[in-house]
Structure formats: C-alpha cells, structure tokens
Short mmCIF file of N, CA and C in Angstrom, two decimals:
data_model
loop_
_atom_site.label_atom_id
_atom_site.label_comp_id
_atom_site.label_asym_id
_atom_site.label_seq_id
_atom_site.Cartn_x
_atom_site.Cartn_y
_atom_site.Cartn_z
N PRO D 253 0.82 -1.20 0.00
CA PRO D 253 0.00 0.00 0.00
C PRO D 253 0.86 1.26 0.00
N ALA D 254 0.37 2.27 -0.65
CA ALA D 254 1.09 3.54 -0.76
C ALA D 254 0.95 4.33 0.54
N VAL D 255 2.03 4.98 0.95
CA VAL D 255 2.02 5.83 2.13
C VAL D 255 1.68 7.24 1.68
N PRO D 256 0.68 7.91 2.32
CA PRO D 256 0.33 9.26 1.88
C PRO D 256 1.48 10.24 2.10
N ALA D 257 1.59 11.18 1.18
CA ALA D 257 2.61 12.22 1.32
C ALA D 257 2.26 13.11 2.50
N ALA D 258 3.26 13.84 3.00
CA ALA D 258 3.05 14.70 4.17
C ALA D 258 1.93 15.70 3.94
N SER D 259 1.79 16.20 2.71
CA SER D 259 0.75 17.18 2.44
C SER D 259 -0.63 16.55 2.43
N GLU D 260 -0.71 15.21 2.29
CA GLU D 260 -1.99 14.52 2.26
C GLU D 260 -2.37 13.94 3.62
N ALA D 261 -1.49 14.07 4.61
CA ALA D 261 -1.75 13.49 5.92
C ALA D 261 -2.96 14.17 6.57
N ALA D 262 -3.69 13.41 7.36
CA ALA D 262 -4.86 13.95 8.03
C ALA D 262 -4.43 14.98 9.07
N PRO D 263 -5.19 16.08 9.21
CA PRO D 263 -4.82 17.09 10.21
C PRO D 263 -4.96 16.53 11.62
N VAL D 264 -4.15 17.03 12.51
CA VAL D 264 -4.19 16.60 13.91
C VAL D 264 -5.24 17.44 14.61
N VAL D 265 -6.15 16.78 15.30
CA VAL D 265 -7.22 17.48 16.02
C VAL D 265 -6.97 17.31 17.51
N SER D 266 -7.08 18.41 18.23
CA SER D 266 -6.87 18.37 19.67
C SER D 266 -8.13 18.85 20.37
N ASN D 267 -8.47 18.21 21.46
CA ASN D 267 -9.63 18.61 22.24
C ASN D 267 -9.25 19.54 23.39
N GLU D 268 -7.96 19.90 23.48
CA GLU D 268 -7.52 20.79 24.55
C GLU D 268 -8.00 22.21 24.26
N PRO D 269 -8.42 22.95 25.29
CA PRO D 269 -8.86 24.32 25.06
C PRO D 269 -7.68 25.21 24.66
N LEU D 270 -7.97 26.19 23.81
CA LEU D 270 -6.95 27.14 23.40
C LEU D 270 -6.65 28.09 24.56
N PRO D 271 -5.40 28.59 24.67
CA PRO D 271 -5.10 29.54 25.75
C PRO D 271 -5.91 30.82 25.55
N LYS D 272 -6.28 31.44 26.65
CA LYS D 272 -7.05 32.68 26.59
C LYS D 272 -6.16 33.83 26.18
N PRO D 273 -6.70 34.79 25.40
CA PRO D 273 -5.93 36.00 25.12
C PRO D 273 -5.64 36.74 26.43
N ALA D 274 -4.60 37.56 26.43
CA ALA D 274 -4.17 38.25 27.65
C ALA D 274 -5.30 39.05 28.28
N ALA D 275 -6.19 39.62 27.48
CA ALA D 275 -7.26 40.46 28.04
C ALA D 275 -8.24 39.65 28.87
N GLU D 276 -8.34 38.35 28.61
CA GLU D 276 -9.29 37.53 29.34
C GLU D 276 -8.67 36.85 30.56
N VAL D 277 -7.38 36.90 30.69
CA VAL D 277 -6.71 36.29 31.83
C VAL D 277 -6.80 37.26 33.00
N PRO D 278 -7.42 36.85 34.11
CA PRO D 278 -7.54 37.77 35.24
C PRO D 278 -6.17 38.27 35.71
N GLY D 279 -6.07 39.56 35.91
CA GLY D 279 -4.82 40.14 36.41
C GLY D 279 -3.81 40.49 35.33
N ALA D 280 -4.04 40.06 34.08
CA ALA D 280 -3.10 40.38 33.00
C ALA D 280 -3.30 41.83 32.57
N PRO D 281 -2.20 42.54 32.27
CA PRO D 281 -2.34 43.93 31.84
C PRO D 281 -2.99 44.00 30.45
N PRO D 282 -3.62 45.12 30.13
CA PRO D 282 -4.21 45.28 28.80
C PRO D 282 -3.13 45.21 27.72
N SER D 283 -3.50 44.70 26.56
CA SER D 283 -2.59 44.61 25.42
C SER D 283 -2.96 45.68 24.40
N PRO D 284 -1.96 46.23 23.71
CA PRO D 284 -2.27 47.23 22.69
C PRO D 284 -3.05 46.61 21.53
N ILE D 285 -4.07 47.31 21.07
CA ILE D 285 -4.83 46.91 19.89
C ILE D 285 -4.41 47.78 18.71
N ASN D 286 -4.29 49.07 18.96
CA ASN D 286 -3.92 50.03 17.92
C ASN D 286 -2.71 50.82 18.41
N GLU D 287 -1.55 50.61 17.79
CA GLU D 287 -0.33 51.31 18.15
C GLU D 287 -0.03 52.37 17.09
N VAL D 288 0.13 53.60 17.50
CA VAL D 288 0.42 54.70 16.58
C VAL D 288 1.83 55.19 16.85
N LEU D 289 2.64 55.26 15.81
CA LEU D 289 4.01 55.76 15.94
C LEU D 289 4.01 57.27 15.74
N PRO D 290 4.90 57.97 16.43
CA PRO D 290 5.01 59.42 16.24
C PRO D 290 5.40 59.76 14.80
N ALA D 291 4.79 60.80 14.27
CA ALA D 291 5.09 61.26 12.91
C ALA D 291 6.21 62.29 12.99
N VAL D 292 7.44 61.81 12.99
CA VAL D 292 8.59 62.70 13.05
C VAL D 292 9.28 62.73 11.70
N SER D 293 9.95 63.81 11.43
CA SER D 293 10.59 63.97 10.12
C SER D 293 11.86 63.11 10.01
N ARG D 294 12.19 62.75 8.79
CA ARG D 294 13.41 62.00 8.52
C ARG D 294 14.61 62.85 8.93
N GLY D 295 14.53 64.15 8.72
CA GLY D 295 15.63 65.04 9.11
C GLY D 295 15.88 65.01 10.61
N ALA D 296 14.80 64.96 11.40
CA ALA D 296 14.96 64.88 12.86
C ALA D 296 15.60 63.56 13.26
N LEU D 297 15.16 62.47 12.64
CA LEU D 297 15.76 61.16 12.97
C LEU D 297 17.24 61.12 12.58
N ASN D 298 17.60 61.82 11.53
CA ASN D 298 19.00 61.83 11.10
C ASN D 298 19.91 62.52 12.12
N THR D 299 19.34 63.30 13.02
CA THR D 299 20.14 63.98 14.04
C THR D 299 20.39 63.10 15.27
N VAL D 300 19.70 61.96 15.37
CA VAL D 300 19.78 61.11 16.56
C VAL D 300 21.10 60.34 16.55
N ARG D 301 21.76 60.38 17.68
CA ARG D 301 22.97 59.56 17.90
C ARG D 301 22.61 58.59 19.01
N GLY D 302 22.68 57.32 18.73
CA GLY D 302 22.27 56.32 19.72
C GLY D 302 20.77 56.17 19.71
N THR D 303 20.15 56.18 20.91
CA THR D 303 18.70 56.02 21.04
C THR D 303 18.15 57.07 21.98
N ILE D 304 17.07 57.71 21.56
CA ILE D 304 16.34 58.62 22.42
C ILE D 304 15.11 57.87 22.89
N ARG D 305 14.93 57.76 24.21
CA ARG D 305 13.77 57.06 24.76
C ARG D 305 12.84 58.07 25.40
N VAL D 306 11.57 58.00 25.01
CA VAL D 306 10.53 58.85 25.60
C VAL D 306 9.46 57.94 26.18
N THR D 307 9.13 58.12 27.45
CA THR D 307 8.13 57.30 28.12
C THR D 307 6.90 58.16 28.41
N ILE D 308 5.74 57.66 27.94
CA ILE D 308 4.48 58.34 28.14
C ILE D 308 3.59 57.48 29.03
N ARG D 309 3.03 58.08 30.07
CA ARG D 309 2.09 57.38 30.96
C ARG D 309 0.68 57.66 30.45
N VAL D 310 -0.04 56.58 30.10
CA VAL D 310 -1.41 56.76 29.61
C VAL D 310 -2.39 56.20 30.63
N THR D 311 -3.52 56.87 30.76
CA THR D 311 -4.62 56.43 31.61
C THR D 311 -5.74 55.98 30.69
N LEU D 312 -6.24 54.77 30.94
CA LEU D 312 -7.25 54.16 30.07
C LEU D 312 -8.62 54.19 30.71
N ASP D 313 -9.65 54.20 29.86
CA ASP D 313 -10.99 54.00 30.39
C ASP D 313 -11.25 52.50 30.40
N GLN D 314 -12.43 52.10 30.84
CA GLN D 314 -12.74 50.67 30.96
C GLN D 314 -12.65 49.93 29.64
N SER D 315 -12.96 50.61 28.54
CA SER D 315 -12.95 49.96 27.23
C SER D 315 -11.55 49.84 26.64
N GLY D 316 -10.56 50.54 27.21
CA GLY D 316 -9.18 50.48 26.71
C GLY D 316 -8.76 51.71 25.92
N ALA D 317 -9.65 52.69 25.79
CA ALA D 317 -9.30 53.93 25.09
C ALA D 317 -8.46 54.82 26.01
N VAL D 318 -7.56 55.60 25.44
CA VAL D 318 -6.71 56.49 26.22
C VAL D 318 -7.50 57.74 26.61
N LEU D 319 -7.59 57.98 27.92
CA LEU D 319 -8.25 59.17 28.45
C LEU D 319 -7.28 60.33 28.59
N ALA D 320 -6.05 60.02 29.03
CA ALA D 320 -5.05 61.05 29.28
C ALA D 320 -3.66 60.49 29.01
N ALA D 321 -2.76 61.37 28.60
CA ALA D 321 -1.37 60.99 28.36
C ALA D 321 -0.47 62.10 28.90
N THR D 322 0.53 61.70 29.68
CA THR D 322 1.50 62.65 30.23
C THR D 322 2.90 62.08 30.07
N THR D 323 3.87 62.96 30.04
CA THR D 323 5.26 62.51 29.96
C THR D 323 5.66 61.92 31.30
N ASP D 324 6.13 60.68 31.29
CA ASP D 324 6.52 60.02 32.53
C ASP D 324 7.99 60.31 32.86
N GLU D 325 8.83 60.25 31.85
CA GLU D 325 10.26 60.55 32.01
C GLU D 325 10.63 61.56 30.93
N PRO D 326 10.94 62.78 31.31
CA PRO D 326 11.31 63.77 30.29
C PRO D 326 12.53 63.31 29.50
N GLY D 327 12.43 63.41 28.20
CA GLY D 327 13.55 63.03 27.35
C GLY D 327 14.43 64.21 27.03
N PRO D 328 15.49 63.98 26.28
CA PRO D 328 16.41 65.08 25.95
C PRO D 328 15.87 65.98 24.84
N SER D 329 14.70 65.63 24.26
CA SER D 329 14.19 66.41 23.14
C SER D 329 12.71 66.71 23.30
N ARG D 330 12.37 67.99 23.36
CA ARG D 330 10.96 68.40 23.45
C ARG D 330 10.22 68.03 22.17
N TYR D 331 10.91 68.05 21.03
CA TYR D 331 10.32 67.69 19.74
C TYR D 331 9.82 66.25 19.77
N PHE D 332 10.69 65.32 20.15
CA PHE D 332 10.30 63.91 20.19
C PHE D 332 9.25 63.67 21.28
N GLU D 333 9.36 64.39 22.38
CA GLU D 333 8.39 64.26 23.48
C GLU D 333 6.99 64.69 23.01
N ARG D 334 6.90 65.82 22.34
CA ARG D 334 5.61 66.34 21.86
C ARG D 334 4.95 65.36 20.87
N HIS D 335 5.74 64.85 19.94
CA HIS D 335 5.20 63.91 18.96
C HIS D 335 4.82 62.57 19.61
N SER D 336 5.55 62.18 20.64
CA SER D 336 5.22 60.94 21.37
C SER D 336 3.90 61.09 22.11
N LEU D 337 3.67 62.24 22.74
CA LEU D 337 2.41 62.49 23.43
C LEU D 337 1.23 62.42 22.45
N GLU D 338 1.38 63.05 21.29
CA GLU D 338 0.32 63.04 20.29
C GLU D 338 0.00 61.61 19.84
N ALA D 339 1.04 60.81 19.61
CA ALA D 339 0.84 59.43 19.14
C ALA D 339 0.21 58.56 20.23
N ALA D 340 0.67 58.70 21.47
CA ALA D 340 0.17 57.87 22.57
C ALA D 340 -1.32 58.11 22.82
N ARG D 341 -1.79 59.32 22.59
CA ARG D 341 -3.21 59.63 22.78
C ARG D 341 -4.10 58.86 21.80
N LYS D 342 -3.54 58.37 20.71
CA LYS D 342 -4.30 57.66 19.67
C LYS D 342 -4.28 56.15 19.85
N TRP D 343 -3.54 55.66 20.86
CA TRP D 343 -3.48 54.22 21.09
C TRP D 343 -4.81 53.71 21.65
N THR D 344 -5.08 52.42 21.44
CA THR D 344 -6.19 51.74 22.12
C THR D 344 -5.67 50.40 22.63
N PHE D 345 -6.27 49.95 23.72
CA PHE D 345 -5.86 48.72 24.38
C PHE D 345 -7.07 47.81 24.55
N THR D 346 -6.80 46.56 24.92
CA THR D 346 -7.89 45.67 25.28
C THR D 346 -8.53 46.21 26.56
N PRO D 347 -9.77 45.85 26.85
CA PRO D 347 -10.43 46.40 28.04
C PRO D 347 -9.63 46.20 29.33
N ALA D 348 -9.65 47.22 30.16
CA ALA D 348 -8.97 47.17 31.46
C ALA D 348 -9.97 46.67 32.50
N ASN D 349 -9.67 45.53 33.10
CA ASN D 349 -10.61 44.90 34.04
C ASN D 349 -10.64 45.55 35.41
N THR D 350 -9.53 46.11 35.85
CA THR D 350 -9.49 46.70 37.19
C THR D 350 -8.92 48.11 37.12
N GLU D 351 -9.11 48.86 38.18
CA GLU D 351 -8.59 50.23 38.25
C GLU D 351 -7.07 50.24 38.12
N ALA D 352 -6.40 49.26 38.71
CA ALA D 352 -4.94 49.19 38.67
C ALA D 352 -4.43 48.97 37.24
N GLN D 353 -5.23 48.34 36.39
CA GLN D 353 -4.81 48.08 35.01
C GLN D 353 -5.02 49.27 34.09
N ARG D 354 -5.59 50.33 34.59
CA ARG D 354 -5.93 51.46 33.73
C ARG D 354 -4.79 52.44 33.53
N THR D 355 -3.61 52.08 33.95
CA THR D 355 -2.42 52.90 33.69
C THR D 355 -1.39 52.03 33.00
N MET D 356 -0.87 52.52 31.88
CA MET D 356 0.17 51.82 31.14
C MET D 356 1.26 52.82 30.77
N LEU D 357 2.45 52.30 30.53
CA LEU D 357 3.56 53.12 30.03
C LEU D 357 3.78 52.75 28.57
N VAL D 358 3.82 53.76 27.72
CA VAL D 358 4.12 53.56 26.31
C VAL D 358 5.50 54.16 26.07
N ARG D 359 6.43 53.32 25.64
CA ARG D 359 7.81 53.78 25.41
C ARG D 359 8.07 53.86 23.92
N PHE D 360 8.62 54.98 23.52
CA PHE D 360 9.02 55.19 22.14
C PHE D 360 10.54 55.28 22.09
N TYR D 361 11.12 54.56 21.14
CA TYR D 361 12.57 54.55 20.96
C TYR D 361 12.88 55.14 19.59
N PHE D 362 13.59 56.26 19.59
CA PHE D 362 13.94 56.94 18.36
C PHE D 362 15.41 56.66 18.04
N LYS D 363 15.64 56.12 16.86
CA LYS D 363 16.99 55.87 16.38
C LYS D 363 17.09 56.47 14.99
N ARG D 364 18.28 56.59 14.53
CA ARG D 364 18.49 57.10 13.17
C ARG D 364 17.75 56.23 12.15
N SER D 365 17.64 54.92 12.44
CA SER D 365 16.99 53.99 11.50
C SER D 365 15.47 54.03 11.56
N GLY D 366 14.89 54.65 12.60
CA GLY D 366 13.44 54.73 12.70
C GLY D 366 12.94 54.74 14.13
N VAL D 367 11.64 54.50 14.29
CA VAL D 367 10.98 54.56 15.60
C VAL D 367 10.40 53.18 15.92
N THR D 368 10.61 52.73 17.17
CA THR D 368 9.97 51.51 17.65
C THR D 368 9.25 51.85 18.95
N THR D 369 8.39 50.95 19.39
CA THR D 369 7.60 51.23 20.56
C THR D 369 7.25 49.95 21.29
N ARG D 370 6.84 50.10 22.55
CA ARG D 370 6.27 48.99 23.31
C ARG D 370 5.51 49.55 24.50
N ALA D 371 4.53 48.79 24.94
CA ALA D 371 3.72 49.19 26.10
C ALA D 371 3.98 48.22 27.23
N ILE D 372 4.14 48.77 28.44
CA ILE D 372 4.38 47.94 29.61
C ILE D 372 3.57 48.48 30.79
N PRO D 373 3.22 47.62 31.73
CA PRO D 373 2.56 48.14 32.93
C PRO D 373 3.58 48.88 33.79
N PRO D 374 3.16 49.91 34.52
CA PRO D 374 4.09 50.62 35.39
C PRO D 374 4.58 49.72 36.52
N GLN D 375 5.78 49.96 36.98
CA GLN D 375 6.36 49.16 38.07
C GLN D 375 5.91 49.66 39.40
#
C-alpha cells in the first residue's frame, strides 16, 4: 500500500482548550490593539545619535481607550516628546478589568533607523 505524502496526511485534532488571550486572563495587563508611531521627520531622525527614549504614561478608560497621556520621564528632546504624546493619545488597548490596570507606560525609541515602541505596565 502507498504511504500518503506529508501534504496529504490527516490534520491533527486536539480537544484541549486554546489559551485565553491576555485580556481575558484575570490580572493580566491590557494589550495594545492600535499602536500609533510618532510622525517625526526623517531630518529629525538623522540627528539622533544612539537612542532617544521617551516614556508616556497613559490612563485608560474601561474599554481600553486612552483618556489622558502625560510625559513620565522627560527626554532630551521636546520635539520627540511632543510627537510621542500626540501618538500615545491615539493608542487603544484591550479592556482594562481593574482600576490598577488602567495605567500603562508607552515607550518610544527613536533611532536614526526609525521609531519603535512597546507598552508595559508601570512598576
């Protein structure tokens, strides 16, 4: 008898439940749904030596929308700080289950090569 090729093999079915998304796990911090990067000019990025880090503290409503954004750690550049604040106000997160989860830190990293970001719960 012929052995079926790997592409013809029957799919593996599992009865184990799938892991819950972070928003449904009790106590897990909200996860970003919509991340907006600061709109900074290429000329401004060309002036960066190393990495400029700007941290924005955002306060969320129950649905995960940003209610307020403030600079958590002043950076060396008011230009990058201003654009980071504007971008952080446009973020959305998964619903915040508790009052403690309604504060997140959004960090923007500016390098000559571009902008990266990540959200973390405050320590």
